[in-house]
PDB file of C-alpha atoms and ligand atoms in Angstrom:
ATOM      1  CA  MET B   1     -46.440   5.836 -15.559  1.00 45.00           C
ATOM      2  CA  THR B   2     -43.190   5.759 -13.415  1.00 57.00           C
ATOM      3  CA  THR B   3     -41.187   2.387 -13.854  1.00 74.00           C
ATOM      4  CA  SER B   4     -38.499   1.188 -10.896  1.00 90.00           C
ATOM      5  CA  LEU B   5     -35.138   1.957 -11.855  1.00 95.00           C
ATOM      6  CA  THR B   6     -32.896  -1.047 -12.052  1.00 96.00           C
ATOM      7  CA  LEU B   7     -29.660  -1.566 -10.700  1.00 96.00           C
ATOM      8  CA  ALA B   8     -27.218  -4.508 -11.351  1.00 97.00           C
ATOM      9  CA  LEU B   9     -24.548  -5.028  -8.584  1.00 95.00           C
ATOM     10  CA  PRO B  10     -21.804  -7.411  -7.946  1.00 96.00           C
ATOM     11  CA  SER B  11     -22.747 -10.212  -6.398  1.00 93.00           C
ATOM     12  CA  LYS B  12     -19.787 -11.375  -5.206  1.00 93.00           C
ATOM     13  CA  GLY B  13     -15.807 -11.395  -5.345  1.00 95.00           C
ATOM     14  CA  ARG B  14     -13.703  -7.698  -4.496  1.00 96.00           C
ATOM     15  CA  LEU B  15     -16.503  -5.522  -5.825  1.00 97.00           C
ATOM     16  CA  ARG B  16     -19.429  -6.803  -3.792  1.00 95.00           C
ATOM     17  CA  GLU B  17     -18.947  -5.723  -0.435  1.00 94.00           C
ATOM     18  CA  PRO B  18     -17.622  -2.057  -1.362  1.00 96.00           C
ATOM     19  CA  SER B  19     -20.547  -1.315  -3.876  1.00 95.00           C
ATOM     20  CA  TRP B  20     -23.245  -2.641  -1.120  1.00 91.00           C
ATOM     21  CA  SER B  21     -21.578  -0.343   1.711  1.00 92.00           C
ATOM     22  CA  LEU B  22     -21.570   2.761  -1.282  1.00 95.00           C
ATOM     23  CA  LEU B  23     -25.383   1.946  -1.358  1.00 92.00           C
ATOM     24  CA  ASP B  24     -25.994   1.916   2.025  1.00 90.00           C
ATOM     25  CA  ALA B  25     -24.281   4.927   2.808  1.00 91.00           C
ATOM     26  CA  THR B  26     -26.124   6.551  -0.129  1.00 91.00           C
ATOM     27  CA  GLY B  27     -29.684   5.905   2.329  1.00 88.00           C
ATOM     28  CA  VAL B  28     -31.084   3.647  -0.342  1.00 88.00           C
ATOM     29  CA  ALA B  29     -29.488   0.057   1.144  1.00 83.00           C
ATOM     30  CA  PRO B  30     -31.469  -3.335  -0.342  1.00 84.00           C
ATOM     31  CA  GLN B  31     -34.319  -4.547   1.707  1.00 82.00           C
ATOM     32  CA  GLU B  32     -33.164  -7.978   1.651  1.00 75.00           C
ATOM     33  CA  PRO B  33     -29.468  -7.989   2.686  1.00 67.00           C
ATOM     34  CA  GLY B  34     -27.664 -11.530   2.131  1.00 70.00           C
ATOM     35  CA  GLU B  35     -25.488 -13.463   0.483  1.00 70.00           C
ATOM     36  CA  ARG B  36     -27.877 -15.690  -1.205  1.00 74.00           C
ATOM     37  CA  VAL B  37     -30.383 -12.906  -2.427  1.00 78.00           C
ATOM     38  CA  LEU B  38     -30.442 -12.430  -5.785  1.00 88.00           C
ATOM     39  CA  GLN B  39     -33.269  -9.893  -6.415  1.00 90.00           C
ATOM     40  CA  SER B  40     -34.172  -6.634  -4.033  1.00 91.00           C
ATOM     41  CA  HIS B  41     -35.894  -3.598  -3.891  1.00 91.00           C
ATOM     42  CA  CYS B  42     -34.438  -0.502  -2.126  1.00 91.00           C
ATOM     43  CA  ARG B  43     -35.590   0.650   1.263  1.00 86.00           C
ATOM     44  CA  ASN B  44     -36.187   3.902   0.485  1.00 87.00           C
ATOM     45  CA  ALA B  45     -35.766   4.319  -3.237  1.00 91.00           C
ATOM     46  CA  ASP B  46     -37.699   3.259  -6.444  1.00 93.00           C
ATOM     47  CA  ILE B  47     -34.694   0.680  -7.690  1.00 95.00           C
ATOM     48  CA  ASP B  48     -34.984  -3.060  -8.250  1.00 95.00           C
ATOM     49  CA  LEU B  49     -31.532  -4.629  -7.401  1.00 95.00           C
ATOM     50  CA  LEU B  50     -30.451  -7.786  -9.240  1.00 95.00           C
ATOM     51  CA  PHE B  51     -26.990  -9.257  -7.802  1.00 94.00           C
ATOM     52  CA  VAL B  52     -24.968 -10.915 -10.535  1.00 96.00           C
ATOM     53  CA  ARG B  53     -20.960 -11.118 -11.439  1.00 95.00           C
ATOM     54  CA  ALA B  54     -19.389  -7.653 -11.672  1.00 96.00           C
ATOM     55  CA  ASP B  55     -18.343  -9.903 -15.484  1.00 95.00           C
ATOM     56  CA  ASP B  56     -22.015  -9.499 -15.975  1.00 96.00           C
ATOM     57  CA  VAL B  57     -22.819  -6.450 -15.158  1.00 97.00           C
ATOM     58  CA  PRO B  58     -21.769  -4.548 -18.678  1.00 97.00           C
ATOM     59  CA  GLU B  59     -23.584  -6.912 -20.852  1.00 96.00           C
ATOM     60  CA  TYR B  60     -27.014  -6.685 -18.221  1.00 97.00           C
ATOM     61  CA  VAL B  61     -26.552  -3.052 -18.945  1.00 96.00           C
ATOM     62  CA  GLN B  62     -26.142  -2.842 -22.294  1.00 96.00           C
ATOM     63  CA  ASP B  63     -28.714  -5.310 -23.441  1.00 95.00           C
ATOM     64  CA  GLY B  64     -31.067  -3.314 -21.264  1.00 94.00           C
ATOM     65  CA  ILE B  65     -31.987  -6.449 -19.001  1.00 95.00           C
ATOM     66  CA  VAL B  66     -30.940  -3.653 -16.065  1.00 96.00           C
ATOM     67  CA  ASP B  67     -30.897   0.470 -16.487  1.00 96.00           C
ATOM     68  CA  CYS B  68     -27.402   0.491 -15.063  1.00 97.00           C
ATOM     69  CA  GLY B  69     -24.926  -1.363 -13.103  1.00 97.00           C
ATOM     70  CA  VAL B  70     -21.798  -1.463 -10.651  1.00 98.00           C
ATOM     71  CA  THR B  71     -18.406  -3.341 -12.395  1.00 98.00           C
ATOM     72  CA  GLY B  72     -14.722  -2.637 -13.012  1.00 98.00           C
ATOM     73  CA  LEU B  73     -13.864   0.060 -16.147  1.00 97.00           C
ATOM     74  CA  ASP B  74     -11.076  -2.851 -16.963  1.00 97.00           C
ATOM     75  CA  LEU B  75     -14.187  -5.546 -17.501  1.00 96.00           C
ATOM     76  CA  VAL B  76     -15.892  -2.532 -19.574  1.00 96.00           C
ATOM     77  CA  TYR B  77     -12.937  -2.116 -21.743  1.00 96.00           C
ATOM     78  CA  GLU B  78     -11.957  -5.652 -21.946  1.00 95.00           C
ATOM     79  CA  ARG B  79     -15.488  -6.782 -23.855  1.00 89.00           C
ATOM     80  CA  ASP B  80     -15.870  -3.272 -25.573  1.00 90.00           C
ATOM     81  CA  TYR B  81     -19.193  -3.098 -24.477  1.00 93.00           C
ATOM     82  CA  ASP B  82     -21.282  -0.148 -25.954  1.00 95.00           C
ATOM     83  CA  VAL B  83     -22.512   1.533 -22.548  1.00 96.00           C
ATOM     84  CA  GLU B  84     -21.902   4.616 -20.916  1.00 96.00           C
ATOM     85  CA  VAL B  85     -19.756   5.276 -17.841  1.00 97.00           C
ATOM     86  CA  LEU B  86     -21.853   7.635 -15.291  1.00 97.00           C
ATOM     87  CA  LEU B  87     -19.283   7.849 -12.621  1.00 98.00           C
ATOM     88  CA  ARG B  88     -16.061   6.561 -10.936  1.00 97.00           C
ATOM     89  CA  LEU B  89     -16.674   5.240  -7.765  1.00 97.00           C
ATOM     90  CA  GLY B  90     -13.304   5.092  -5.763  1.00 94.00           C
ATOM     91  CA  TYR B  91     -13.036   1.877  -4.700  1.00 96.00           C
ATOM     92  CA  GLY B  92     -11.394  -1.537  -6.511  1.00 97.00           C
ATOM     93  CA  THR B  93      -8.515   0.084  -8.070  1.00 97.00           C
ATOM     94  CA  CYS B  94      -5.933  -1.297  -9.965  1.00 98.00           C
ATOM     95  CA  SER B  95      -3.872  -1.455 -12.437  1.00 98.00           C
ATOM     96  CA  LEU B  96      -3.311  -3.970 -15.613  1.00 98.00           C
ATOM     97  CA  GLN B  97       0.437  -4.112 -15.743  1.00 98.00           C
ATOM     98  CA  ALA B  98       2.905  -5.725 -17.728  1.00 98.00           C
ATOM     99  CA  ALA B  99       5.293  -8.555 -15.616  1.00 98.00           C
ATOM    100  CA  VAL B 100       8.111 -10.897 -16.353  1.00 98.00           C
ATOM    101  CA  SER B 101       9.713 -13.080 -13.916  1.00 97.00           C
ATOM    102  CA  LEU B 102      12.993 -11.745 -11.475  1.00 96.00           C
ATOM    103  CA  GLU B 103      15.983 -13.079 -14.325  1.00 95.00           C
ATOM    104  CA  ASP B 104      14.271 -11.939 -17.265  1.00 96.00           C
ATOM    105  CA  SER B 105      15.965  -9.463 -19.644  1.00 96.00           C
ATOM    106  CA  ALA B 106      13.200  -7.201 -20.217  1.00 97.00           C
ATOM    107  CA  GLN B 107      13.455  -3.819 -18.786  1.00 97.00           C
ATOM    108  CA  SER B 108      10.489  -1.867 -20.497  1.00 97.00           C
ATOM    109  CA  ILE B 109       7.148  -2.959 -21.942  1.00 97.00           C
ATOM    110  CA  GLU B 110       8.747  -2.036 -25.268  1.00 97.00           C
ATOM    111  CA  ASP B 111      10.948  -4.758 -24.504  1.00 97.00           C
ATOM    112  CA  LEU B 112       7.871  -7.254 -24.424  1.00 97.00           C
ATOM    113  CA  ASP B 113       7.729  -7.015 -28.829  1.00 97.00           C
ATOM    114  CA  GLY B 114       7.776 -10.269 -29.965  1.00 97.00           C
ATOM    115  CA  ARG B 115       7.222 -12.284 -27.257  1.00 97.00           C
ATOM    116  CA  ARG B 116       4.794 -14.313 -25.524  1.00 97.00           C
ATOM    117  CA  ILE B 117       2.379 -12.746 -23.143  1.00 98.00           C
ATOM    118  CA  ALA B 118      -0.366 -14.353 -20.988  1.00 98.00           C
ATOM    119  CA  THR B 119      -3.276 -12.702 -19.539  1.00 98.00           C
ATOM    120  CA  SER B 120      -6.747 -12.630 -18.949  1.00 97.00           C
ATOM    121  CA  HIS B 121      -7.649  -9.264 -20.528  1.00 97.00           C
ATOM    122  CA  PRO B 122      -6.656 -10.232 -24.005  1.00 97.00           C
ATOM    123  CA  ARG B 123      -8.717  -7.410 -25.741  1.00 97.00           C
ATOM    124  CA  LEU B 124      -7.394  -4.469 -24.007  1.00 97.00           C
ATOM    125  CA  ALA B 125      -3.836  -6.245 -23.469  1.00 98.00           C
ATOM    126  CA  ALA B 126      -3.280  -6.202 -27.139  1.00 97.00           C
ATOM    127  CA  GLN B 127      -5.148  -2.844 -27.930  1.00 97.00           C
ATOM    128  CA  LEU B 128      -2.910  -0.916 -25.057  1.00 97.00           C
ATOM    129  CA  LEU B 129       0.322  -3.139 -26.088  1.00 98.00           C
ATOM    130  CA  ALA B 130      -0.701  -1.954 -30.120  1.00 97.00           C
ATOM    131  CA  GLU B 131      -0.700   1.874 -28.963  1.00 97.00           C
ATOM    132  CA  ARG B 132       2.700   1.450 -28.123  1.00 96.00           C
ATOM    133  CA  GLY B 133       4.263  -0.192 -31.352  1.00 97.00           C
ATOM    134  CA  VAL B 134       4.396  -3.709 -29.358  1.00 97.00           C
ATOM    135  CA  LYS B 135       3.884  -6.699 -31.793  1.00 97.00           C
ATOM    136  CA  ALA B 136       3.452  -9.705 -29.095  1.00 97.00           C
ATOM    137  CA  GLU B 137       1.529 -13.327 -29.147  1.00 97.00           C
ATOM    138  CA  ILE B 138      -1.441 -12.766 -26.264  1.00 97.00           C
ATOM    139  CA  VAL B 139      -1.659 -16.172 -24.904  1.00 97.00           C
ATOM    140  CA  ARG B 140      -5.470 -16.084 -22.922  1.00 97.00           C
ATOM    141  CA  VAL B 141      -5.526 -17.737 -19.720  1.00 96.00           C
ATOM    142  CA  THR B 142      -8.457 -17.041 -17.308  1.00 92.00           C
ATOM    143  CA  GLY B 143      -7.607 -17.713 -14.044  1.00 86.00           C
ATOM    144  CA  SER B 144      -3.638 -17.585 -12.289  1.00 89.00           C
ATOM    145  CA  VAL B 145      -2.121 -15.698 -14.569  1.00 96.00           C
ATOM    146  CA  GLU B 146       0.871 -15.052 -12.099  1.00 95.00           C
ATOM    147  CA  ILE B 147       2.181 -18.646 -12.863  1.00 95.00           C
ATOM    148  CA  SER B 148       1.866 -18.928 -16.613  1.00 95.00           C
ATOM    149  CA  PRO B 149       5.826 -17.622 -17.076  1.00 95.00           C
ATOM    150  CA  ARG B 150       6.526 -20.511 -14.919  1.00 94.00           C
ATOM    151  CA  LEU B 151       4.730 -22.960 -16.189  1.00 94.00           C
ATOM    152  CA  GLY B 152       6.695 -22.265 -19.559  1.00 94.00           C
ATOM    153  CA  LEU B 153       3.096 -20.819 -21.110  1.00 95.00           C
ATOM    154  CA  ALA B 154       4.439 -17.669 -21.733  1.00 97.00           C
ATOM    155  CA  ASP B 155       7.481 -15.007 -21.004  1.00 97.00           C
ATOM    156  CA  ALA B 156       5.284 -12.471 -19.485  1.00 98.00           C
ATOM    157  CA  ILE B 157       2.217 -11.601 -18.133  1.00 98.00           C
ATOM    158  CA  ILE B 158      -0.511  -8.431 -17.965  1.00 98.00           C
ATOM    159  CA  ASP B 159      -2.444  -8.971 -15.062  1.00 97.00           C
ATOM    160  CA  LEU B 160      -4.556  -6.716 -12.461  1.00 97.00           C
ATOM    161  CA  VAL B 161      -2.461  -5.590  -9.719  1.00 97.00           C
ATOM    162  CA  SER B 162      -3.250  -3.656  -6.651  1.00 94.00           C
ATOM    163  CA  ASN B 163      -0.711  -3.425  -4.388  1.00 92.00           C
ATOM    164  CA  GLY B 164       1.886  -5.962  -5.765  1.00 93.00           C
ATOM    165  CA  SER B 165       2.597  -8.332  -3.424  1.00 94.00           C
ATOM    166  CA  THR B 166       0.744 -11.300  -5.810  1.00 93.00           C
ATOM    167  CA  LEU B 167       3.389 -10.068  -8.463  1.00 95.00           C
ATOM    168  CA  ARG B 168       6.030 -10.623  -5.617  1.00 95.00           C
ATOM    169  CA  THR B 169       4.939 -13.964  -4.156  1.00 95.00           C
ATOM    170  CA  ASN B 170       5.421 -15.195  -7.917  1.00 94.00           C
ATOM    171  CA  GLY B 171       8.874 -13.982  -8.129  1.00 95.00           C
ATOM    172  CA  LEU B 172       7.845 -11.727 -10.673  1.00 97.00           C
ATOM    173  CA  ARG B 173       9.129  -7.548 -11.786  1.00 97.00           C
ATOM    174  CA  SER B 174       6.743  -4.901 -12.906  1.00 98.00           C
ATOM    175  CA  LEU B 175       7.678  -3.321 -16.014  1.00 98.00           C
ATOM    176  CA  GLY B 176       4.836  -0.702 -15.486  1.00 97.00           C
ATOM    177  CA  LYS B 177       1.511   0.166 -15.817  1.00 98.00           C
ATOM    178  CA  LEU B 178      -1.039   0.052 -19.136  1.00 98.00           C
ATOM    179  CA  PHE B 179      -4.064   0.921 -17.644  1.00 97.00           C
ATOM    180  CA  GLU B 180      -5.497   2.173 -14.134  1.00 98.00           C
ATOM    181  CA  SER B 181      -8.885   0.517 -13.738  1.00 98.00           C
ATOM    182  CA  GLU B 182     -11.553   1.290 -10.562  1.00 98.00           C
ATOM    183  CA  ALA B 183     -15.040   0.355  -9.851  1.00 98.00           C
ATOM    184  CA  VAL B 184     -17.532   2.277 -12.371  1.00 98.00           C
ATOM    185  CA  LEU B 185     -20.975   2.960 -12.372  1.00 98.00           C
ATOM    186  CA  VAL B 186     -22.504   2.388 -15.635  1.00 97.00           C
ATOM    187  CA  GLY B 187     -25.438   3.052 -17.667  1.00 96.00           C
ATOM    188  CA  ARG B 188     -27.443   2.266 -21.112  1.00 94.00           C
ATOM    189  CA  ARG B 189     -26.681   4.572 -24.048  1.00 90.00           C
ATOM    190  CA  ASP B 190     -30.393   4.767 -24.990  1.00 83.00           C
ATOM    191  CA  GLY B 191     -32.859   3.751 -23.026  1.00 73.00           C
ATOM    192  CA  SER B 192     -35.795   5.068 -20.407  1.00 78.00           C
ATOM    193  CA  ASN B 193     -35.243   5.824 -17.055  1.00 86.00           C
ATOM    194  CA  LYS B 194     -32.546   8.723 -17.797  1.00 90.00           C
ATOM    195  CA  GLU B 195     -33.858  11.030 -15.010  1.00 91.00           C
ATOM    196  CA  ALA B 196     -33.577   8.104 -12.117  1.00 92.00           C
ATOM    197  CA  GLN B 197     -30.562   7.412 -13.289  1.00 93.00           C
ATOM    198  CA  ALA B 198     -29.102  10.620 -13.214  1.00 94.00           C
ATOM    199  CA  THR B 199     -30.862  10.823  -9.554  1.00 93.00           C
ATOM    200  CA  LEU B 200     -28.608   7.835  -8.805  1.00 94.00           C
ATOM    201  CA  THR B 201     -25.843   9.241 -10.276  1.00 96.00           C
ATOM    202  CA  THR B 202     -25.498  12.552  -8.292  1.00 95.00           C
ATOM    203  CA  LEU B 203     -26.597  10.798  -4.979  1.00 93.00           C
ATOM    204  CA  LEU B 204     -23.411   8.609  -5.223  1.00 96.00           C
ATOM    205  CA  ALA B 205     -21.564  11.040  -6.590  1.00 95.00           C
ATOM    206  CA  SER B 206     -22.164  13.019  -3.130  1.00 94.00           C
ATOM    207  CA  VAL B 207     -21.358  10.606  -0.923  1.00 95.00           C
ATOM    208  CA  ILE B 208     -17.931   9.758  -3.144  1.00 94.00           C
ATOM    209  CA  ASP B 209     -16.844  13.489  -2.875  1.00 91.00           C
ATOM    210  CA  ALA B 210     -17.886  13.550   1.089  1.00 93.00           C
ATOM    211  CA  ARG B 211     -15.715  10.338   1.423  1.00 91.00           C
ATOM    212  CA  ALA B 212     -12.779  12.369   0.128  1.00 91.00           C
ATOM    213  CA  SER B 213     -13.231  15.209   2.396  1.00 93.00           C
ATOM    214  CA  ARG B 214     -12.840  15.562   6.238  1.00 95.00           C
ATOM    215  CA  TYR B 215     -14.561  19.097   7.956  1.00 95.00           C
ATOM    216  CA  LEU B 216     -12.116  20.874   9.987  1.00 97.00           C
ATOM    217  CA  LEU B 217     -12.422  22.386  13.159  1.00 97.00           C
ATOM    218  CA  CYS B 218     -10.046  24.330  15.458  1.00 98.00           C
ATOM    219  CA  ASN B 219      -9.782  27.592  17.293  1.00 98.00           C
ATOM    220  CA  VAL B 220      -7.195  29.993  16.503  1.00 98.00           C
ATOM    221  CA  GLN B 221      -5.895  33.427  18.205  1.00 97.00           C
ATOM    222  CA  LYS B 222      -7.320  36.005  16.397  1.00 97.00           C
ATOM    223  CA  ASP B 223      -4.190  37.763  15.664  1.00 97.00           C
ATOM    224  CA  ARG B 224      -3.067  34.543  13.800  1.00 97.00           C
ATOM    225  CA  LEU B 225      -5.981  33.958  11.711  1.00 97.00           C
ATOM    226  CA  ALA B 226      -4.847  35.041   8.110  1.00 96.00           C
ATOM    227  CA  GLU B 227      -1.945  33.031   8.761  1.00 97.00           C
ATOM    228  CA  LEU B 228      -4.048  30.146   9.923  1.00 97.00           C
ATOM    229  CA  THR B 229      -6.644  30.237   7.136  1.00 96.00           C
ATOM    230  CA  ALA B 230      -3.613  30.921   4.115  1.00 96.00           C
ATOM    231  CA  LEU B 231      -2.600  27.117   5.581  1.00 96.00           C
ATOM    232  CA  LEU B 232      -5.589  25.489   4.479  1.00 96.00           C
ATOM    233  CA  PRO B 233      -6.289  23.483   1.083  1.00 94.00           C
ATOM    234  CA  THR B 234      -9.828  24.352   0.551  1.00 88.00           C
ATOM    235  CA  THR B 235     -11.306  26.374  -2.389  1.00 75.00           C
ATOM    236  CA  GLY B 236     -14.408  27.425  -0.508  1.00 84.00           C
ATOM    237  CA  SER B 237     -14.563  30.152   1.970  1.00 92.00           C
ATOM    238  CA  PRO B 238     -13.979  29.084   5.785  1.00 96.00           C
ATOM    239  CA  THR B 239     -16.305  29.666   8.257  1.00 97.00           C
ATOM    240  CA  VAL B 240     -14.928  31.933  11.057  1.00 97.00           C
ATOM    241  CA  MET B 241     -16.616  32.607  14.630  1.00 97.00           C
ATOM    242  CA  ASP B 242     -16.006  34.396  17.477  1.00 97.00           C
ATOM    243  CA  LEU B 243     -15.615  32.813  20.450  1.00 97.00           C
ATOM    244  CA  ALA B 244     -17.072  33.666  23.814  1.00 96.00           C
ATOM    245  CA  THR B 245     -13.206  34.179  25.535  1.00 95.00           C
ATOM    246  CA  PRO B 246     -12.325  37.674  23.625  1.00 96.00           C
ATOM    247  CA  GLY B 247      -9.663  37.490  20.657  1.00 96.00           C
ATOM    248  CA  LEU B 248     -10.070  33.791  20.125  1.00 97.00           C
ATOM    249  CA  VAL B 249     -12.238  32.443  17.112  1.00 98.00           C
ATOM    250  CA  ALA B 250     -13.142  29.055  15.656  1.00 98.00           C
ATOM    251  CA  VAL B 251     -12.181  28.028  12.231  1.00 98.00           C
ATOM    252  CA  HIS B 252     -14.262  25.755  10.024  1.00 97.00           C
ATOM    253  CA  ALA B 253     -13.529  24.443   6.632  1.00 96.00           C
ATOM    254  CA  LEU B 254     -13.939  21.151   4.530  1.00 94.00           C
ATOM    255  CA  VAL B 255     -10.393  19.947   3.327  1.00 95.00           C
ATOM    256  CA  PRO B 256      -9.062  16.803   1.696  1.00 94.00           C
ATOM    257  CA  SER B 257      -8.507  13.686   3.647  1.00 93.00           C
ATOM    258  CA  ALA B 258      -5.568  13.076   2.151  1.00 92.00           C
ATOM    259  CA  GLN B 259      -3.950  16.341   2.979  1.00 95.00           C
ATOM    260  CA  VAL B 260      -5.186  16.221   6.875  1.00 95.00           C
ATOM    261  CA  TRP B 261      -2.296  14.148   8.225  1.00 94.00           C
ATOM    262  CA  SER B 262       0.110  17.140   6.882  1.00 96.00           C
ATOM    263  CA  LEU B 263      -2.130  19.873   7.720  1.00 97.00           C
ATOM    264  CA  LEU B 264      -2.334  18.356  11.750  1.00 96.00           C
ATOM    265  CA  PRO B 265       1.272  19.955  12.367  1.00 96.00           C
ATOM    266  CA  GLN B 266       1.144  22.849  10.682  1.00 97.00           C
ATOM    267  CA  LEU B 267      -2.016  24.151  12.109  1.00 97.00           C
ATOM    268  CA  LYS B 268      -0.407  23.274  15.839  1.00 97.00           C
ATOM    269  CA  ALA B 269       3.049  25.284  14.700  1.00 97.00           C
ATOM    270  CA  CYS B 270       0.170  28.262  14.305  1.00 96.00           C
ATOM    271  CA  GLY B 271      -1.039  27.897  17.552  1.00 97.00           C
ATOM    272  CA  ALA B 272      -4.325  26.254  16.603  1.00 97.00           C
ATOM    273  CA  SER B 273      -6.056  24.578  19.809  1.00 97.00           C
ATOM    274  CA  ALA B 274      -9.291  21.942  19.990  1.00 97.00           C
ATOM    275  CA  ILE B 275      -8.466  20.520  16.366  1.00 97.00           C
ATOM    276  CA  LEU B 276     -11.087  18.303  15.394  1.00 97.00           C
ATOM    277  CA  THR B 277     -11.858  16.356  11.785  1.00 96.00           C
ATOM    278  CA  LEU B 278     -15.196  14.968  11.511  1.00 97.00           C
ATOM    279  CA  PRO B 279     -16.716  12.667   8.683  1.00 94.00           C
ATOM    280  CA  VAL B 280     -19.106  14.119   6.016  1.00 94.00           C
ATOM    281  CA  GLU B 281     -21.664  12.294   5.561  1.00 91.00           C
ATOM    282  CA  ARG B 282     -23.072  13.822   1.983  1.00 89.00           C
ATOM    283  CA  MET B 283     -21.907  16.678   0.577  1.00 86.00           C
ATOM    284  CA  MET B 284     -23.401  18.062  -2.777  1.00 83.00           C
ATOM    285  CA  PRO B 285     -22.458  21.158  -4.740  1.00 76.00           C
TER     286      PRO B 285
HETATM  287  P1  AMP N 301     -14.129 -10.178  -8.864  1.00 84.44           P
HETATM  288  O1  AMP N 301     -13.063 -11.253  -9.675  1.00 84.44           O
HETATM  289  O2  AMP N 301     -15.173 -10.418  -9.167  1.00 84.44           O
HETATM  290  O3  AMP N 301     -13.260 -10.200  -7.535  1.00 84.44           O
HETATM  291  O4  AMP N 301     -13.704  -8.797  -9.484  1.00 84.44           O
HETATM  292  C1  AMP N 301     -12.717  -8.592 -10.504  1.00 84.44           C
HETATM  293  C2  AMP N 301     -12.483  -7.205 -10.407  1.00 84.44           C
HETATM  294  O5  AMP N 301     -11.939  -6.048  -9.266  1.00 84.44           O
HETATM  295  C3  AMP N 301     -11.627  -6.620 -11.788  1.00 84.44           C
HETATM  296  O6  AMP N 301     -12.362  -6.626 -12.645  1.00 84.44           O
HETATM  297  C4  AMP N 301     -11.516  -5.550 -10.818  1.00 84.44           C
HETATM  298  O7  AMP N 301     -11.949  -3.959 -11.576  1.00 84.44           O
HETATM  299  C5  AMP N 301     -10.837  -5.178  -9.522  1.00 84.44           C
HETATM  300  N1  AMP N 301      -9.787  -5.348  -8.988  1.00 84.44           N
HETATM  301  C6  AMP N 301      -9.484  -4.719  -8.338  1.00 84.44           C
HETATM  302  N2  AMP N 301      -8.417  -5.068  -7.596  1.00 84.44           N
HETATM  303  C7  AMP N 301      -8.105  -6.116  -8.317  1.00 84.44           C
HETATM  304  C8  AMP N 301      -6.973  -6.964  -8.187  1.00 84.44           C
HETATM  305  N3  AMP N 301      -5.939  -7.134  -7.315  1.00 84.44           N
HETATM  306  N4  AMP N 301      -6.676  -8.390  -9.224  1.00 84.44           N
HETATM  307  C9  AMP N 301      -7.918  -8.286  -9.963  1.00 84.44           C
HETATM  308  N5  AMP N 301      -9.120  -7.272  -9.789  1.00 84.44           N
HETATM  309  C10 AMP N 301      -9.197  -6.339  -9.408  1.00 84.44           C
END
């Protein structure tokens, strides 16, 4: 008998929306979307969904309450949960950074030796500082870490930063990154349902890879084809097709989304016309 795969998703917070949208893009959205739903089943796949706080996901997976789940990598390492990181999901990206108030004399993370540091990631912070040979007194706080120096609770903070605006608003200056985090799919190390877990991982990976690519189409004179294909940042071979107009060909290629902006003017300079870029829904090698 086969049993459903059980998947825990963040029920609120920063990781909720992108996790739901990723699941939706794989074509296996929950049957009952909604703010208050705690459990659901997927529409097109035998997956039972449980909606819990991102912090609780690694524990649910470790204890075998669910087969896999989506959470932040920082949360997995902070509590040292025994789970397997199956896939990096490409959203919820942030870094654990050390910061001090603008007037503080520290210039580097090493300058925090012997000082008091407030953080809501005490375990991870202590480990990362020890790896750099920095001995500091860790002050555990649960919320609003960034006001700790102003309150006199600590000399510095170690906190998650995505764009740095919270640090700036609170008069803090970053001393550098200690750890990079993003949303991850984690699974049980032991346990059953390994096959279904692998299928889900492949499905999610196909959407994540596709999001990082654009399908590029353009037309170019045949005598400039070699020049144009040399510009394409693609690993595979582009498709080249003769058009009804003699001497003109169409070129199709998969290119990294991040390079489209710089590529377009180069294609134009090479005489390309009718340039189109399209989103890719799914990509499987
Ligand atoms: P939540 O507390 O439910 O909003 O989720 C917090 C998780 O979102 C963290 O554990 C990180 O993995 C991730 N995250 C991404 N950017 C940030 C940020 N700027 N501050 C805090 N958490 C972030």
